[in-house]
Short mmCIF file of C-alpha atoms in Angstrom, two decimals:
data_model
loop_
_atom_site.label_atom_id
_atom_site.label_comp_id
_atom_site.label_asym_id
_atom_site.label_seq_id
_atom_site.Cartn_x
_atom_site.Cartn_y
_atom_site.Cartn_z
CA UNK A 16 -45.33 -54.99 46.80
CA UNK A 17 -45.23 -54.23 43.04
CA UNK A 18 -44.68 -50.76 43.18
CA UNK A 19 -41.24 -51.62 45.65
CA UNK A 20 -40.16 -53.87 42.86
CA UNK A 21 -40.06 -51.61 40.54
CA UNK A 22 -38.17 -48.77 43.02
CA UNK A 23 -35.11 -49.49 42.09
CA UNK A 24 -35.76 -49.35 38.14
CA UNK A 25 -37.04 -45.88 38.92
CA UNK A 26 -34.77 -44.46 40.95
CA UNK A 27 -31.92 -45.16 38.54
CA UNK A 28 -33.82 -43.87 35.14
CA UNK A 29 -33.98 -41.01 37.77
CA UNK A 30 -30.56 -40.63 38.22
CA UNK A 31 -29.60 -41.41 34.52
CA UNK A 32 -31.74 -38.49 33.05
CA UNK A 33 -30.69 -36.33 35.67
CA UNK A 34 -27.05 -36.87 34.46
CA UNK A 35 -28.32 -36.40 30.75
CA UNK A 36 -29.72 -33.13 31.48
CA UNK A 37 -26.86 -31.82 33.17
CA UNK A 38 -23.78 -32.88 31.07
CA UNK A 39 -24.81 -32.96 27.46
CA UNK A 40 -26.56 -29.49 27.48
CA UNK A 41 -22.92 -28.46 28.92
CA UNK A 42 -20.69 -30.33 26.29
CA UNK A 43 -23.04 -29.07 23.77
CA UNK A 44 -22.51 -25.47 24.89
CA UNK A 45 -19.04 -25.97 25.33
CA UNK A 46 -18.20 -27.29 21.35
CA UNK A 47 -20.20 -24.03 20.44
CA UNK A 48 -18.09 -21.52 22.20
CA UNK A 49 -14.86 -23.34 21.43
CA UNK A 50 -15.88 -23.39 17.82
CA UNK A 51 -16.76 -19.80 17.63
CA UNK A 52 -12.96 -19.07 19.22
CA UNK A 53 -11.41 -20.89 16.98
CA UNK A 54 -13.35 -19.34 13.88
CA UNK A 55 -13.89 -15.88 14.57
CA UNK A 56 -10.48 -14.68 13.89
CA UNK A 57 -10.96 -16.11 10.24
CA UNK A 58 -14.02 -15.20 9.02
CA UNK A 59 -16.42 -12.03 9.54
CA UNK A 60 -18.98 -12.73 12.43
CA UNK A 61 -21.60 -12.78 10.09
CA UNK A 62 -20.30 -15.41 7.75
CA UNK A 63 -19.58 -17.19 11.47
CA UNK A 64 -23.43 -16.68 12.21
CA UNK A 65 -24.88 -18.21 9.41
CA UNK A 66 -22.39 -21.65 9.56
CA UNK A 67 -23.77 -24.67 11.53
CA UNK A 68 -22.49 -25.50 14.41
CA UNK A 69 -19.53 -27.98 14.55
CA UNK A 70 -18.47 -27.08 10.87
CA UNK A 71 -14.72 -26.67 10.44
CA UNK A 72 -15.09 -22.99 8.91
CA UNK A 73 -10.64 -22.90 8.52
CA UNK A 74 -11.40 -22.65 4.45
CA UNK A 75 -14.67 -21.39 4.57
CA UNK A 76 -14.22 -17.93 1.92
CA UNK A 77 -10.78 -18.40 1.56
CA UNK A 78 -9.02 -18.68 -1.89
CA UNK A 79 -5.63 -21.08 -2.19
CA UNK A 80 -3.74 -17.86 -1.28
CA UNK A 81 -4.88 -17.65 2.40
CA UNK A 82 -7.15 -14.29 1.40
CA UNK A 83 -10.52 -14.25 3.40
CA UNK A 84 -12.11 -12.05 1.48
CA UNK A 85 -13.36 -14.56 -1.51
CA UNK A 86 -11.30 -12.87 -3.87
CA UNK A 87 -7.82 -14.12 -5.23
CA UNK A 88 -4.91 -12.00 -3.67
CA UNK A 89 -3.43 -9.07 -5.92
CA UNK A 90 -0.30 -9.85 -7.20
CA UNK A 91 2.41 -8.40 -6.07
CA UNK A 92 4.97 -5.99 -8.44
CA UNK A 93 7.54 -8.27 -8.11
CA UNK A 94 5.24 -11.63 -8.70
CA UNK A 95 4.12 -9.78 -11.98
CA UNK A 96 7.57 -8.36 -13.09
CA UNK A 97 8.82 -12.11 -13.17
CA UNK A 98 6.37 -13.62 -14.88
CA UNK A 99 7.85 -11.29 -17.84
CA UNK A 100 11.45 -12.18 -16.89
CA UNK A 101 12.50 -8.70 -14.70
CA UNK A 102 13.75 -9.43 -11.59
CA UNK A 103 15.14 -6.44 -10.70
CA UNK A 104 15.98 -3.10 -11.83
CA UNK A 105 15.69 -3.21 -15.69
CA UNK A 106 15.77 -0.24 -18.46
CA UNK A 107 12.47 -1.04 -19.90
CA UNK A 108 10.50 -0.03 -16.64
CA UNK A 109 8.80 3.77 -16.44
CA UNK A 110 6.93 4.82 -14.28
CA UNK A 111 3.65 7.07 -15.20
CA UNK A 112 2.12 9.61 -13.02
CA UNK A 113 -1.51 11.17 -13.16
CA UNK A 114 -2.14 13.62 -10.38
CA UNK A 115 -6.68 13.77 -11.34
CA UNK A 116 -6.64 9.98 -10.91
CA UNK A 117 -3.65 9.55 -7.93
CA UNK A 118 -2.67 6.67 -9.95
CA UNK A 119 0.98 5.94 -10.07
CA UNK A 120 1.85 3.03 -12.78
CA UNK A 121 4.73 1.10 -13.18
CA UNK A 122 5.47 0.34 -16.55
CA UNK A 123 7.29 -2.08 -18.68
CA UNK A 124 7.65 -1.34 -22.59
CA UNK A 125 5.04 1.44 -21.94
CA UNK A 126 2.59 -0.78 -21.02
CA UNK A 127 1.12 -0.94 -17.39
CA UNK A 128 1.78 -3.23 -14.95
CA UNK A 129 -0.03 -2.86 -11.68
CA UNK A 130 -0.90 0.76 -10.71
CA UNK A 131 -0.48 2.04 -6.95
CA UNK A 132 -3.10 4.67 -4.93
CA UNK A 133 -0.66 8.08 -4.22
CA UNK A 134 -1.18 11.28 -3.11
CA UNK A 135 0.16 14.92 -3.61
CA UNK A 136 0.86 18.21 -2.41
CA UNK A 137 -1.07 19.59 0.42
CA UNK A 138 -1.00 22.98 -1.80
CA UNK A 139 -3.95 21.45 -4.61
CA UNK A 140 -2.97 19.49 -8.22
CA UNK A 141 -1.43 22.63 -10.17
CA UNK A 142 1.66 22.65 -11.63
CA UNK A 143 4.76 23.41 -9.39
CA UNK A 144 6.10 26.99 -9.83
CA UNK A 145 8.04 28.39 -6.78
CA UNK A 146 10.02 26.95 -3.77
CA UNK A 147 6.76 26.60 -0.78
CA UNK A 148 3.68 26.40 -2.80
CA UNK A 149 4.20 22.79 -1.93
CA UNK A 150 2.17 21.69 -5.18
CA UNK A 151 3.31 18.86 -7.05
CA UNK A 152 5.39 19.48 -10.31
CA UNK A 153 4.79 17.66 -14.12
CA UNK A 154 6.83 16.52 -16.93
CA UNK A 155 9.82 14.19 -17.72
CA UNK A 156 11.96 13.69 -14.72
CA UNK A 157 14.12 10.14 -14.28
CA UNK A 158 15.19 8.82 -10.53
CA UNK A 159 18.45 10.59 -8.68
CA UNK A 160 19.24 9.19 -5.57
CA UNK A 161 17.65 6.38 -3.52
CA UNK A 162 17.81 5.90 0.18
CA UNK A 163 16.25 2.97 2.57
CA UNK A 164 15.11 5.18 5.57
CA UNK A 165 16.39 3.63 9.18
CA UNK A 166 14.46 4.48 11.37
CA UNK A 167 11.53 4.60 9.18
CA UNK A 168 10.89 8.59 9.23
CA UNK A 169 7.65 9.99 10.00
CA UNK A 170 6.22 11.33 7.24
CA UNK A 171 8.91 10.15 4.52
CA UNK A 172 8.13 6.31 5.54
CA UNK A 173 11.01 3.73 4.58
CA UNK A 174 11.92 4.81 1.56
CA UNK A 175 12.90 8.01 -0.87
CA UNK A 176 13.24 8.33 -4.24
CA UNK A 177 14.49 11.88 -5.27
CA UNK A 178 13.51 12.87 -8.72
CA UNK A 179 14.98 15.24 -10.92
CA UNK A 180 13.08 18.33 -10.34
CA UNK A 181 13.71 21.47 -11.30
CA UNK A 182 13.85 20.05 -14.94
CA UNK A 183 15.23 21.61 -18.33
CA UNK A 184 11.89 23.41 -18.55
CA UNK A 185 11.66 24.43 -15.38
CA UNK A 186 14.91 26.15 -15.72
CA UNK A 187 13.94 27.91 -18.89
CA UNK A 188 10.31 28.92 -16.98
CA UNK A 189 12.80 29.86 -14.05
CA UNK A 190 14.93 32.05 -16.13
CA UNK A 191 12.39 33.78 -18.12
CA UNK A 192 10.74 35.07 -15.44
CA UNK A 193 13.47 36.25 -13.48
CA UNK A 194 13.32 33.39 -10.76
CA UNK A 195 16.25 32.45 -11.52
CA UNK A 196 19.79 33.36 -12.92
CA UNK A 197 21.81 32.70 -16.21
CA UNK A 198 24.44 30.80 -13.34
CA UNK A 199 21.81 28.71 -12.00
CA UNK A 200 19.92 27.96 -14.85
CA UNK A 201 23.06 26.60 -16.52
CA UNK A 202 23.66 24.81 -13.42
CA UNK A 203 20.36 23.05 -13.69
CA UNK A 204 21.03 21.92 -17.39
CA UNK A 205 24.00 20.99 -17.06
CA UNK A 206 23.16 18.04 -14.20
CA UNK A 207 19.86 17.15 -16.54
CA UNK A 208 21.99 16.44 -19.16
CA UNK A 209 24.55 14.82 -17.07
CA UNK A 210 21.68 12.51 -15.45
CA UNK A 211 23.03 14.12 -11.97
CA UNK A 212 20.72 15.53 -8.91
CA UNK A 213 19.47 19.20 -10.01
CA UNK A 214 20.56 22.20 -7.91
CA UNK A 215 17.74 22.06 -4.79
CA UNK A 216 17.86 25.20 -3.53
CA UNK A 217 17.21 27.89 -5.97
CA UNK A 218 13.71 29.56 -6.25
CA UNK A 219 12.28 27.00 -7.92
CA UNK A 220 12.37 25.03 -4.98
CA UNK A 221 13.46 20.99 -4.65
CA UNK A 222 13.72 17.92 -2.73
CA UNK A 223 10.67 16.52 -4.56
CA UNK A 224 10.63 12.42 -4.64
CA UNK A 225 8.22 9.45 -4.50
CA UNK A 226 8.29 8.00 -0.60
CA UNK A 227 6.03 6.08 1.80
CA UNK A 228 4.81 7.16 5.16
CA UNK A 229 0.94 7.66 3.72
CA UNK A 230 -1.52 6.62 6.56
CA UNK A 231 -5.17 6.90 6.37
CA UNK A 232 -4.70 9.78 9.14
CA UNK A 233 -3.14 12.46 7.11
CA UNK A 234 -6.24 12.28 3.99
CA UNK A 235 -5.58 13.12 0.79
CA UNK A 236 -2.77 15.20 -0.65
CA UNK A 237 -0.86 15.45 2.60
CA UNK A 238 2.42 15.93 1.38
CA UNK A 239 4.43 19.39 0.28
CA UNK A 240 4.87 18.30 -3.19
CA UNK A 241 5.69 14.89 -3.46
CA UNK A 242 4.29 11.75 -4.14
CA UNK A 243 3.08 9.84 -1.31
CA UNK A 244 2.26 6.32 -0.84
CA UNK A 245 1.79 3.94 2.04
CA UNK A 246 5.03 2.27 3.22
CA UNK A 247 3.90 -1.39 2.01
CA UNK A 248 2.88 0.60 -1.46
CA UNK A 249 6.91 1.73 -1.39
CA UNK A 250 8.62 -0.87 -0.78
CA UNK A 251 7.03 -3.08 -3.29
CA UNK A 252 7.89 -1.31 -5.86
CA UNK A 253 11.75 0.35 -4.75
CA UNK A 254 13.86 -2.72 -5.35
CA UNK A 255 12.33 -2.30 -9.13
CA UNK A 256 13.11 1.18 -9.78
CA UNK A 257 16.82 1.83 -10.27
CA UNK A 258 18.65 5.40 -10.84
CA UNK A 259 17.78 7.19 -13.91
CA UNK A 260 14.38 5.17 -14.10
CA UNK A 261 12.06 7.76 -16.02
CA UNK A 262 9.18 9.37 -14.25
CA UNK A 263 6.26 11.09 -16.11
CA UNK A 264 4.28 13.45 -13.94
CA UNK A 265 0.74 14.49 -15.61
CA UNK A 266 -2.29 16.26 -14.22
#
């Protein structure tokens, strides 16, 4: 009689841990695999590996910029530029070129400002000599034309500065060794002087300029003289670089 009197008692702890077992293991698996969906996106899975379960990981590695990589965000040009007051093209920006470290800087008062990753000529870092060696040329050239690319082109990206190559020197280099004649030399001085585009087509070759379309794809010194950068590299700094901007070019 006392083991029928305590049936029912049983046969409802029964039931109760039976419905434990089978919905709390579920829910528990269930916050898991939402939580790792709604995490992995913003961290590495390894940083999502080592975080308890249930933490809210949304600011986990992240800086007040939104970067996840720990780090504060570089600055863009423009961010920099007007913290000194420029907020546009302005007379006291340069830009500085050195072909060993394919570093471009952008300067202001000759000091450096934030410095950009380029590339060069497909044909090594020499000095430009002849139209096709497709090396990329050095010395004191300033900004001709500028064009916004639409569509973006291949492998001149979004944007184009052309500089003023062949220079003054050039010309003289051009003449002396018979490259080029007394007309076209004085043709090439003249626009220098006149802070105009410099014939293109003698044998001194042209149409060299600093333009995007860099992608990890091509490698380094991809281009047939020019200076390459990425598109986003570009763009951040074209708005600040107006026409007759100087342009140093070392090796």
């Amino acid at each position: 009689m006392k083991g029928k009197k305590y049936l029912p008692l049983f046969a409802l702890l029964l039931i109760l841990g039976l419905f434990l077992g089978l919905y709390y293991p579920k829910q528990i698996t269930t916050a898991f695999y939402i939580d790792t969906l709604s995490t992995m996106d913003e961290n590495p899975p390894l940083n999502h590996a080592s975080t308890p379960v249930g933490t809210n990981t949304n600011n986990i590695n992240k800086d007040n910029t939104g970067n996840s990589t720990g780090f504060p965000a570089e600055k863009t040009l423009g961010a920099l530029l007007a913290d000194k007051g420029v907020n546009g093209p302005d007379a006291r920006l340069s830009i500085s070129i050195i072909k060993s470290k394919h570093a471009l800087n952008i300067l202001l008062d000759g000091q450096a400002i934030k410095t950009f990753h380029v590339e060069f000529g497909e044909g090594g870092l020499d000095k430009k000599r002849v139209s096709g060696d497709h090396k990329t040329p050095e010395g004191v050239f300033y900004v001709c034309e500028k064009s916004i690319l639409t569509p973006t082109d291949y492998y001149l990206g979004s944007r184009w500065l052309r500089l003023s190559y062949p220079g003054k020197e050039d010309a003289e280099r051009g003449l002396a060794s018979d490259l080029i004649d007394e007309e076209s030399y004085k043709n090439i001085v003249t626009a220098i002087k006149e802070k105009k585009t410099p014939p293109q087509r003698t044998a001194l070759g042209g149409g060299i300029g600093i333009h995007g379309g860099g992608i990890p794809e091509f490698g380094e010194n991809w281009t047939w003289g020019c200076i390459g950068l990425s598109n986003e590299d570009v763009e951040e700094i074209y708005d600040f670089i107006g026409i007759g901007t100087t342009v140093i070019i070392k090796r």
